[in-house]
Coordinates of C-alpha atoms in Angstrom, one line a residue:
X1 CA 50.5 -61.9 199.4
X2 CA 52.5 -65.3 198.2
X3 CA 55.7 -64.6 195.9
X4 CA 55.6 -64.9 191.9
X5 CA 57.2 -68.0 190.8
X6 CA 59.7 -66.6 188.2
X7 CA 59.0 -69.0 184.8
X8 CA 58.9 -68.4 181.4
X9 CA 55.4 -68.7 181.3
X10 CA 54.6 -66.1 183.8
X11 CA 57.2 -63.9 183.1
X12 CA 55.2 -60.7 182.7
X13 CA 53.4 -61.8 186.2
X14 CA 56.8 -61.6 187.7
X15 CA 57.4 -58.1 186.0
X16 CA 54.5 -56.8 187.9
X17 CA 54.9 -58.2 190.6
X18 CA 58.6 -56.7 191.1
X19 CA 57.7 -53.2 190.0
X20 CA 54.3 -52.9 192.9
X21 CA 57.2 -53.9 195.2
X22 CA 60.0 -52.0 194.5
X23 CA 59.3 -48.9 196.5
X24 CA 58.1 -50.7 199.8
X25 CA 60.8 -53.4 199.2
X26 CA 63.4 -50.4 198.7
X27 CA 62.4 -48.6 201.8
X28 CA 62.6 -51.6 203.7
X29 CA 66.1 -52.1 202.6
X30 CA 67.2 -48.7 203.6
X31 CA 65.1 -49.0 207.1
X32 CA 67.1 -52.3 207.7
X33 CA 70.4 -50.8 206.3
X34 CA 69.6 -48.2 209.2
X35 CA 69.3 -50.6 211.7
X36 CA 71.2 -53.5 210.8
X37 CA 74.7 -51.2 210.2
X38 CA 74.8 -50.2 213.6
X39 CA 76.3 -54.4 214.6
X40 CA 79.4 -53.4 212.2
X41 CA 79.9 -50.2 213.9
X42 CA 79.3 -51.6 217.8
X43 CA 82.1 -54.1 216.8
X44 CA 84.2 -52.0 215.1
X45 CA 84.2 -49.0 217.9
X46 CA 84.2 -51.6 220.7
X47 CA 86.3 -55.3 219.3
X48 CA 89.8 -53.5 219.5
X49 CA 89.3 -52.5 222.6
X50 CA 87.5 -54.9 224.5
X51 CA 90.1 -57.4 222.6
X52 CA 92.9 -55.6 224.2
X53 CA 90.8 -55.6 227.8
X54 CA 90.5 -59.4 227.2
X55 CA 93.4 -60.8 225.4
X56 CA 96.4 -62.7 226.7
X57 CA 98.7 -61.0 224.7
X58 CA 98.3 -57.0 223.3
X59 CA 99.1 -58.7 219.8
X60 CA 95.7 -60.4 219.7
X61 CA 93.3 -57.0 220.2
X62 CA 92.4 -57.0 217.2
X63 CA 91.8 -60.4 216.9
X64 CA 87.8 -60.3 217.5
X65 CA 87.9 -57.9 214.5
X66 CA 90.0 -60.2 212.4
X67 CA 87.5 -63.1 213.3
X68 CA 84.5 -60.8 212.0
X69 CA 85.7 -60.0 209.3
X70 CA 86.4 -63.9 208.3
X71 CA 82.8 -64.4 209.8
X72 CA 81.5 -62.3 206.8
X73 CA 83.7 -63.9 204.3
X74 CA 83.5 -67.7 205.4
X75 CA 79.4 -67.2 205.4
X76 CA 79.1 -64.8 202.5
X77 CA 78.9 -68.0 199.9
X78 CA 76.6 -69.8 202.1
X79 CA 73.8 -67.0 202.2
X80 CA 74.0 -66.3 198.7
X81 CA 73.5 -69.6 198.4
X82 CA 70.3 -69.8 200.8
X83 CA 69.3 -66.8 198.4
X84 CA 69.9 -68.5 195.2
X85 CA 67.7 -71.5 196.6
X86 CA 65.4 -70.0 198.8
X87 CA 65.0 -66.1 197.6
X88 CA 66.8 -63.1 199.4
X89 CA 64.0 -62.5 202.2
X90 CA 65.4 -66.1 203.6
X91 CA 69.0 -65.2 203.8
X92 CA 68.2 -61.8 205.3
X93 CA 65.7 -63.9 208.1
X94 CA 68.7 -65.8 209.1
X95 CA 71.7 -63.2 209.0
X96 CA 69.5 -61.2 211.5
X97 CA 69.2 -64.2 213.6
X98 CA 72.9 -64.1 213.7
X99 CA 72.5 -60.6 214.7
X100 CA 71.1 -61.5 218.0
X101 CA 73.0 -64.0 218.7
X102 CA 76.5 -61.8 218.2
X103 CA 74.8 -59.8 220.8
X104 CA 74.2 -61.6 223.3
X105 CA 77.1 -64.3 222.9
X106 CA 79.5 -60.9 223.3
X107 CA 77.9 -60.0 226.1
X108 CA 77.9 -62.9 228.3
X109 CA 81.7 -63.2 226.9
X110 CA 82.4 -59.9 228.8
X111 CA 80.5 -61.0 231.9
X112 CA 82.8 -64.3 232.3
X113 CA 85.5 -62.7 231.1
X114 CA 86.3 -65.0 228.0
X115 CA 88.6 -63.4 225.6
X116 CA 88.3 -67.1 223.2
X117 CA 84.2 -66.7 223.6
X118 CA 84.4 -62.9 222.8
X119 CA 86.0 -63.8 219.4
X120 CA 83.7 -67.2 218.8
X121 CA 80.7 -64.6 218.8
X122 CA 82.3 -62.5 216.1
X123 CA 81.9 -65.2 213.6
X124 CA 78.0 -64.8 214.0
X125 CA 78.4 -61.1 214.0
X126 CA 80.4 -61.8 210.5
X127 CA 77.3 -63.7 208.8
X128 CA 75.3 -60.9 209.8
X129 CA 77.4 -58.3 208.1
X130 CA 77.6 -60.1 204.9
X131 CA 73.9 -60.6 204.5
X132 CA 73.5 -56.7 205.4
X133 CA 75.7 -55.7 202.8
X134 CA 73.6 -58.4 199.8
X135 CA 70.9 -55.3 200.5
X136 CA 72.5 -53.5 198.3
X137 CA 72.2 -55.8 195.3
X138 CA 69.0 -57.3 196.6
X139 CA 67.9 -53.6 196.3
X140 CA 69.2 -53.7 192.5
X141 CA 67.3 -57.0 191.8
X142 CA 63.9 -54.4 192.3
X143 CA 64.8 -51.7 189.5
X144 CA 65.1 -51.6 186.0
X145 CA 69.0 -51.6 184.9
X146 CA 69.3 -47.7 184.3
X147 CA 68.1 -47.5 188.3
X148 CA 70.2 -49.7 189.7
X149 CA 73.3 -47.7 190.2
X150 CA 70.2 -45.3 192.4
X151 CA 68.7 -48.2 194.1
X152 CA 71.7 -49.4 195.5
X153 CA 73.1 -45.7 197.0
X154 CA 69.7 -44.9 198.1
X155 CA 69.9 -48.3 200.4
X156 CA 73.5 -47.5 201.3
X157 CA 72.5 -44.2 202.1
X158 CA 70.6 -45.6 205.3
X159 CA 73.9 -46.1 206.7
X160 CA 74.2 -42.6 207.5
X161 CA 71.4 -43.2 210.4
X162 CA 73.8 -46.6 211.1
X163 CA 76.0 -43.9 211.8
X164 CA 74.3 -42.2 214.0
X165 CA 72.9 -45.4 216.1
X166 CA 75.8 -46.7 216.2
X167 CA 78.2 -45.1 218.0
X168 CA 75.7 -43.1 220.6
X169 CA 74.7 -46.9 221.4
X170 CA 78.4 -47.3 222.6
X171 CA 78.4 -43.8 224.2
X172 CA 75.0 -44.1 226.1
X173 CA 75.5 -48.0 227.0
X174 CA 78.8 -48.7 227.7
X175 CA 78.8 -47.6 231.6
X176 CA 75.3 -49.0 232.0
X177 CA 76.4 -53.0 233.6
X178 CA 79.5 -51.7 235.7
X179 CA 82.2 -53.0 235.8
X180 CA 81.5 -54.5 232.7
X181 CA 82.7 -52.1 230.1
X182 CA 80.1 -52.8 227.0
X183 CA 77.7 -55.3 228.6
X184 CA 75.1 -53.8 228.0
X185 CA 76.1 -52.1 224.8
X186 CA 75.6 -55.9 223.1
X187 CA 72.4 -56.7 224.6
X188 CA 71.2 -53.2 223.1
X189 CA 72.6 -54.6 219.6
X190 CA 70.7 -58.1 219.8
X191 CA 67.6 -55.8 220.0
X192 CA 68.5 -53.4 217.3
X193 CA 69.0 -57.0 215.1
X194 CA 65.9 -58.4 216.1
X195 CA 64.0 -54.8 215.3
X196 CA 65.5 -55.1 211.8
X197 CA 64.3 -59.0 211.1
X198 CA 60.7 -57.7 211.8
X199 CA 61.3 -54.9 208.7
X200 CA 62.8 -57.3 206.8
X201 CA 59.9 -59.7 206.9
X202 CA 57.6 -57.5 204.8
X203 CA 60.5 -57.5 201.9
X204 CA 58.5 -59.6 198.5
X205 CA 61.4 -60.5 196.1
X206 CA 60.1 -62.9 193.2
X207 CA 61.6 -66.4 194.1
X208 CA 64.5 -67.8 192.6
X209 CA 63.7 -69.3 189.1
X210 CA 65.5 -72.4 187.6
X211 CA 68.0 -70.6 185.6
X212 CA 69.1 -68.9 189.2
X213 CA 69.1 -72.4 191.1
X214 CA 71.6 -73.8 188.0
X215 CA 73.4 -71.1 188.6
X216 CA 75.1 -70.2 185.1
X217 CA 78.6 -70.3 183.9
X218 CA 81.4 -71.7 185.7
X219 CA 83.3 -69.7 188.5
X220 CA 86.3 -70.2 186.3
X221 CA 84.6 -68.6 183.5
X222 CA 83.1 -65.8 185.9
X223 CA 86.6 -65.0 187.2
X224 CA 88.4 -64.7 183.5
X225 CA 86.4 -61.9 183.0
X226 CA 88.8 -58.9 183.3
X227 CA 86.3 -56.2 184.1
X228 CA 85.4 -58.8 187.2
X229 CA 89.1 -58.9 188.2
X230 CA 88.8 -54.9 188.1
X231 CA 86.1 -55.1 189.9
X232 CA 87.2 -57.1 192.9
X233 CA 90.0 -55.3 192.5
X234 CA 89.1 -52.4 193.2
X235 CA 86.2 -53.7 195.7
X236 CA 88.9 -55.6 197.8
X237 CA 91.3 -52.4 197.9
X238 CA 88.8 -50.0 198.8
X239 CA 87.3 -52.9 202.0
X240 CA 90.8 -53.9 202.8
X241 CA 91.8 -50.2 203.4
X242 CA 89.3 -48.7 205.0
X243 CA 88.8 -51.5 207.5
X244 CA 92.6 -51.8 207.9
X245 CA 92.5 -47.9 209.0
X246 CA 89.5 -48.3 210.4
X247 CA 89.9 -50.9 212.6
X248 CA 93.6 -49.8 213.9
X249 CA 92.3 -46.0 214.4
X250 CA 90.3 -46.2 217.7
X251 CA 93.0 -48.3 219.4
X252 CA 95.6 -45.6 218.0
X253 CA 94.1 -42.6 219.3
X254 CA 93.4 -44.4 223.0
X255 CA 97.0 -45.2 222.7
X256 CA 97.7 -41.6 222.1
X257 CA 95.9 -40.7 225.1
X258 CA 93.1 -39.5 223.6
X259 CA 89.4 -40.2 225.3
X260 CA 87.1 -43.1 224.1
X261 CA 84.5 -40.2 223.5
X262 CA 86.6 -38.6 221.6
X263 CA 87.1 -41.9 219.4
X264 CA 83.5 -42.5 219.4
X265 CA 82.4 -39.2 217.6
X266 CA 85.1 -40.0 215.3
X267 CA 83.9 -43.5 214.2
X268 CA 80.6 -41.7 214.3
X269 CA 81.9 -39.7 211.3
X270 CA 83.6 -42.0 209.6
X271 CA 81.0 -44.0 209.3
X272 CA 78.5 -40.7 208.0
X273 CA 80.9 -40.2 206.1
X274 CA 80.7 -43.9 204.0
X275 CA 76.8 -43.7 203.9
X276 CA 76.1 -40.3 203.0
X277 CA 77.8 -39.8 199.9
X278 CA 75.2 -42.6 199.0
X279 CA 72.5 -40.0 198.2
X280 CA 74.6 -39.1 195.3
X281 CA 76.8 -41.7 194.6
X282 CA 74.2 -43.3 192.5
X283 CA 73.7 -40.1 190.2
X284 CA 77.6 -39.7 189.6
X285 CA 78.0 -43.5 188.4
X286 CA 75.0 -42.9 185.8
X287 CA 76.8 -39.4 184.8
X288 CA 80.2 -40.6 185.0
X289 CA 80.8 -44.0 185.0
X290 CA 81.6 -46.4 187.6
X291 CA 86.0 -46.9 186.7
X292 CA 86.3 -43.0 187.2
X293 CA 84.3 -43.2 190.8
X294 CA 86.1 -45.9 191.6
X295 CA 89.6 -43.7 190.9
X296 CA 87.9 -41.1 192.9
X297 CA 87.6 -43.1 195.8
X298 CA 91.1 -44.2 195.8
X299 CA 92.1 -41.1 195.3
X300 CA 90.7 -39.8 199.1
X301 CA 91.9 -42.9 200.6
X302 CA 95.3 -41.6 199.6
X303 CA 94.2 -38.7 200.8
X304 CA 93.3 -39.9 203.9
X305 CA 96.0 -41.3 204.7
X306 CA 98.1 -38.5 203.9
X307 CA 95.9 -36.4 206.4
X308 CA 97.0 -39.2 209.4
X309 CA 100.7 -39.1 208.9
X310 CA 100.2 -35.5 209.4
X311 CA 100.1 -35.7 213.2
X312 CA 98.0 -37.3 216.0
X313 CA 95.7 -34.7 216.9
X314 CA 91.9 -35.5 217.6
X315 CA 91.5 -33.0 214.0
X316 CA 93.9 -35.5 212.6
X317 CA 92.0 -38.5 213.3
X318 CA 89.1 -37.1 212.6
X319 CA 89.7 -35.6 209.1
X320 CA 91.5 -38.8 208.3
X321 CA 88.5 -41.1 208.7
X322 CA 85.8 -38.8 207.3
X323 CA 88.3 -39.0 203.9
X324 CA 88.5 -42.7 204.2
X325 CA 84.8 -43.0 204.7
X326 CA 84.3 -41.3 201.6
X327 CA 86.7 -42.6 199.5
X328 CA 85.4 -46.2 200.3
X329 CA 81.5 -45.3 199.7
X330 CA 83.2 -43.9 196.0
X331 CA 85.3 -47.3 195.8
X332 CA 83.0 -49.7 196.9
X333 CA 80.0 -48.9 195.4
X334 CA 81.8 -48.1 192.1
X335 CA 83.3 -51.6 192.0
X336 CA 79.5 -53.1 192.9
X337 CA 78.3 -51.3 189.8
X338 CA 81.2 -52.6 187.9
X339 CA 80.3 -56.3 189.2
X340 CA 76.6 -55.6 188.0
X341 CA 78.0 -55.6 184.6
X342 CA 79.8 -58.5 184.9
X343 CA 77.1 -61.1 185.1
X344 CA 73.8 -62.5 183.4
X345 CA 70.9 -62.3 185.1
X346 CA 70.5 -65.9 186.1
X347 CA 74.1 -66.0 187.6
X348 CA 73.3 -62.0 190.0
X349 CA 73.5 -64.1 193.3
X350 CA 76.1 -66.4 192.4
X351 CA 78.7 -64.0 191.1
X352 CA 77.8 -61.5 193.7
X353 CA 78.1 -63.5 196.8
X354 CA 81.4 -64.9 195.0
X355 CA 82.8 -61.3 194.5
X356 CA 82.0 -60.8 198.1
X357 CA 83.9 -63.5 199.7
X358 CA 86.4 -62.7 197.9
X359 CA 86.3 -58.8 199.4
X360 CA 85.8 -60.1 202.9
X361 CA 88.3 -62.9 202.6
X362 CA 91.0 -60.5 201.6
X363 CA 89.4 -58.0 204.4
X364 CA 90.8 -60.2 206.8
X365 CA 94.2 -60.4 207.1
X366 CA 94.3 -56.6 206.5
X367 CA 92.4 -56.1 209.9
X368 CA 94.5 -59.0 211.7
X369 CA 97.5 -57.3 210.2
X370 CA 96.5 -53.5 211.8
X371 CA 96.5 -55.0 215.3
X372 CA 100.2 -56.2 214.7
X373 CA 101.6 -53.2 212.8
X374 CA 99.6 -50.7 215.1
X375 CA 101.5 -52.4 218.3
X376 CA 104.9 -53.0 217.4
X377 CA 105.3 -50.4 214.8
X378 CA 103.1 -47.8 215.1
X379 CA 100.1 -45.7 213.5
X380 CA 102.4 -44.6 210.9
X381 CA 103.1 -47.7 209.6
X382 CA 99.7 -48.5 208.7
X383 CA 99.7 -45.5 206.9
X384 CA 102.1 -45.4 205.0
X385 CA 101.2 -49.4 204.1
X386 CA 98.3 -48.3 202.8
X387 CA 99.6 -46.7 199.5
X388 CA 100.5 -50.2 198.1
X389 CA 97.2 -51.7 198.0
X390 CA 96.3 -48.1 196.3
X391 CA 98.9 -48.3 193.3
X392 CA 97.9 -52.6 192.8
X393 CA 94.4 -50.7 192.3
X394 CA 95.2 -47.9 190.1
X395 CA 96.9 -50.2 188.0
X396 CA 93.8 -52.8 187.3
X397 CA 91.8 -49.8 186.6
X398 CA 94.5 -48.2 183.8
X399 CA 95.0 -51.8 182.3
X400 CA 90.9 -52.3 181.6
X401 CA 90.8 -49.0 180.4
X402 CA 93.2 -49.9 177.6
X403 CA 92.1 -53.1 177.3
X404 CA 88.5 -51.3 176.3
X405 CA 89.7 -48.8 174.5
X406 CA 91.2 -51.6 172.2
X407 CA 87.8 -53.7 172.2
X408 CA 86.2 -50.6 170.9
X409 CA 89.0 -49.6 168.0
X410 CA 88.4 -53.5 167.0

């Protein structure tokens, strides 16, 4: 069926169009969430480590990690871009291309033993994760306002099955090429990425109109906004922390002596733990707005933190993430819903992918900075790192909060 052309004079067309669409394009979304999450998770549970097998210096394990996580910030402007000119269905088409290639450029890394190669496919890997995580506002694009805050946690939600895939890929591939630890566990990711391009291709999104291509207001308009410096925020604390914890904590608890299963079923968690609040998440924004989430979330992250610098048992480790995955589901998706209020409709793409990089950028040199901290300092110091980040956050959420109340008295 060929896309609506979004114009004023077929307006109501497009309307119609969009609403016959929005449950099969939803449930493609969350299908593709599903699949698509598990490349974060493979590369989170498997970068440190392979990094550290690979890596002329124990400084640069997480390096590979560092690189994704630039990967998703350096490409996040160019897909929303390609979905500003193109439509959404485009960009998702070519961040799954990048899917397969992570896969199978990490994989023949391992084979030659190229640590340099290894973090050149992470850059791929990077674009593949930005474009996975526009789902969630290309899944807003489908609903009526007063759904949106639903639309996106129900897509979110099918990171919960990410979560599941994920890690029992490593488990069940990573002895399967001996001696090449995780061979095989990339080759079974370049499949997963090419199973989720085929869902994606039945996605119908109207296309871009000419308000969308102009693009709106300025970015310098955009970024005076103060509910959108709240918003990214708040988005860049909750990201920074949990991959700065995240991406540390598997290294940690093999330097601890703990098994790789053991960190396995732990990411596993974690990561259920991010998606399946989703199911709710949505609801609690509608009943309660998205600034007291958002403290909510960074409220566990503290929390979770707290819980690590208790001690270095597997319960430790465990407890600790599961807190931090939830606490970043409340952050995150809080500060998306706050970003949704932030724009006009003919600017959604623009400010979103915008808001993005900046997230990802900022994501960086937290999980570059883990690697260091983790090795010459130890786990503790992450931890206890963590809480500045928290109280930058707190603060931009008590300073709009004013700065509303005295909107509203005026």
């Amino acid at each position: 069926m060929p896309q609506a052309e979004a114009t004023p004079a077929d307006g109501g067309l497009v309307s119609t169009s969009v609403g016959r669409h929005e449950f099969g394009n939803v449930t493609r979304l969350v299908v593709a969430q599903a699949l698509a999450g598990a490349n974060a998770v493979v590369v989170y549970a498997t970068g440190a480590i392979v990094g550290n097998t690979l890596a002329p210096s124990a400084a640069l394990a997480t390096l590979p990690i560092s690189i994704f996580v630039v990967g998703m910030a350096v490409c996040t402007l160019p897909a929303g871009t390609i979905a500003r000119l193109y439509g959404r269905r485009a960009a998702f088409l070519a961040g799954t291309g990048c899917g397969v290639l992570v896969g199978l450029l990490s994989w023949l890394a391992i084979l030659l033993g190229s640590f340099w190669l290894f973090c050149a496919a992470m850059i791929p890997g990077g674009a593949y994760a930005a474009v996975v995580l526009s789902f969630r506002f290309a899944a807003a694009d489908c609903t009526s306002a007063e759904r949106r805050p639903r639309a996106m946690s129900s897509v979110m939600a099918g990171g919960v099955v990410a979560g599941i895939v994920g890690p029992q890929l490593v488990t069940h591939t990573m002895n399967l090429w001996p001696p090449y630890l995780f061979a095989a566990t990339y080759v079974a990711q370049a499949a997963v990425a090419a199973l989720s391009a085929l869902v994606l291709l039945g996605v119908r999104l109207p296309k871009p109109t000419a308000a969308e291509v102009a693009g709106g207001r300025s970015a310098g308009q955009i970024l005076r906004q103060p509910r959108f410096i709240t918003a990214v925020i708040c988005g860049v604390v909750s990201y920074l922390l949990m991959n700065f914890i995240m991406t540390a904590a598997p290294l940690a608890m093999r330097l601890c002596g703990l098994s790789q299963e053991s960190a396995n079923l732990g990411l596993q968690w974690h990561v259920i733990a991010m998606y399946a609040p989703s199911f709710f998440t949505g609801r609690l924004i509608t009943r309660f707005g998205a600034p007291r989430l958002v403290a909510a979330g960074l409220a566990l992250i503290a929390a979770s933190a707290a819980v690590g610098l208790m001690g270095l048992d597997v319960a430790h480790f465990w407890v600790s993430l599961i807190l931090l995955g939830v606490g970043w589901n409340f952050g995150f998706l809080g500060a998306s819903a706050l970003v949704l209020e932030c724009h006009r409709p003919e600017e959604k793409t623009r400010v979103q992918s915008l808001n993005d990089f900046i997230v990802f950028g900022t994501m960086a040199f937290g999980s570059f900075a883990s690697g260091g901290l983790l090795t010459s300092y130890g786990w503790e110091s992450v931890l206890w790192i963590s809480f500045l980040p928290l109280a930058l956050a707190c603060a931009a959420l008590v300073v709009t909060a004013f700065y509303r109340s005295d909107s509203k008295a005026a």
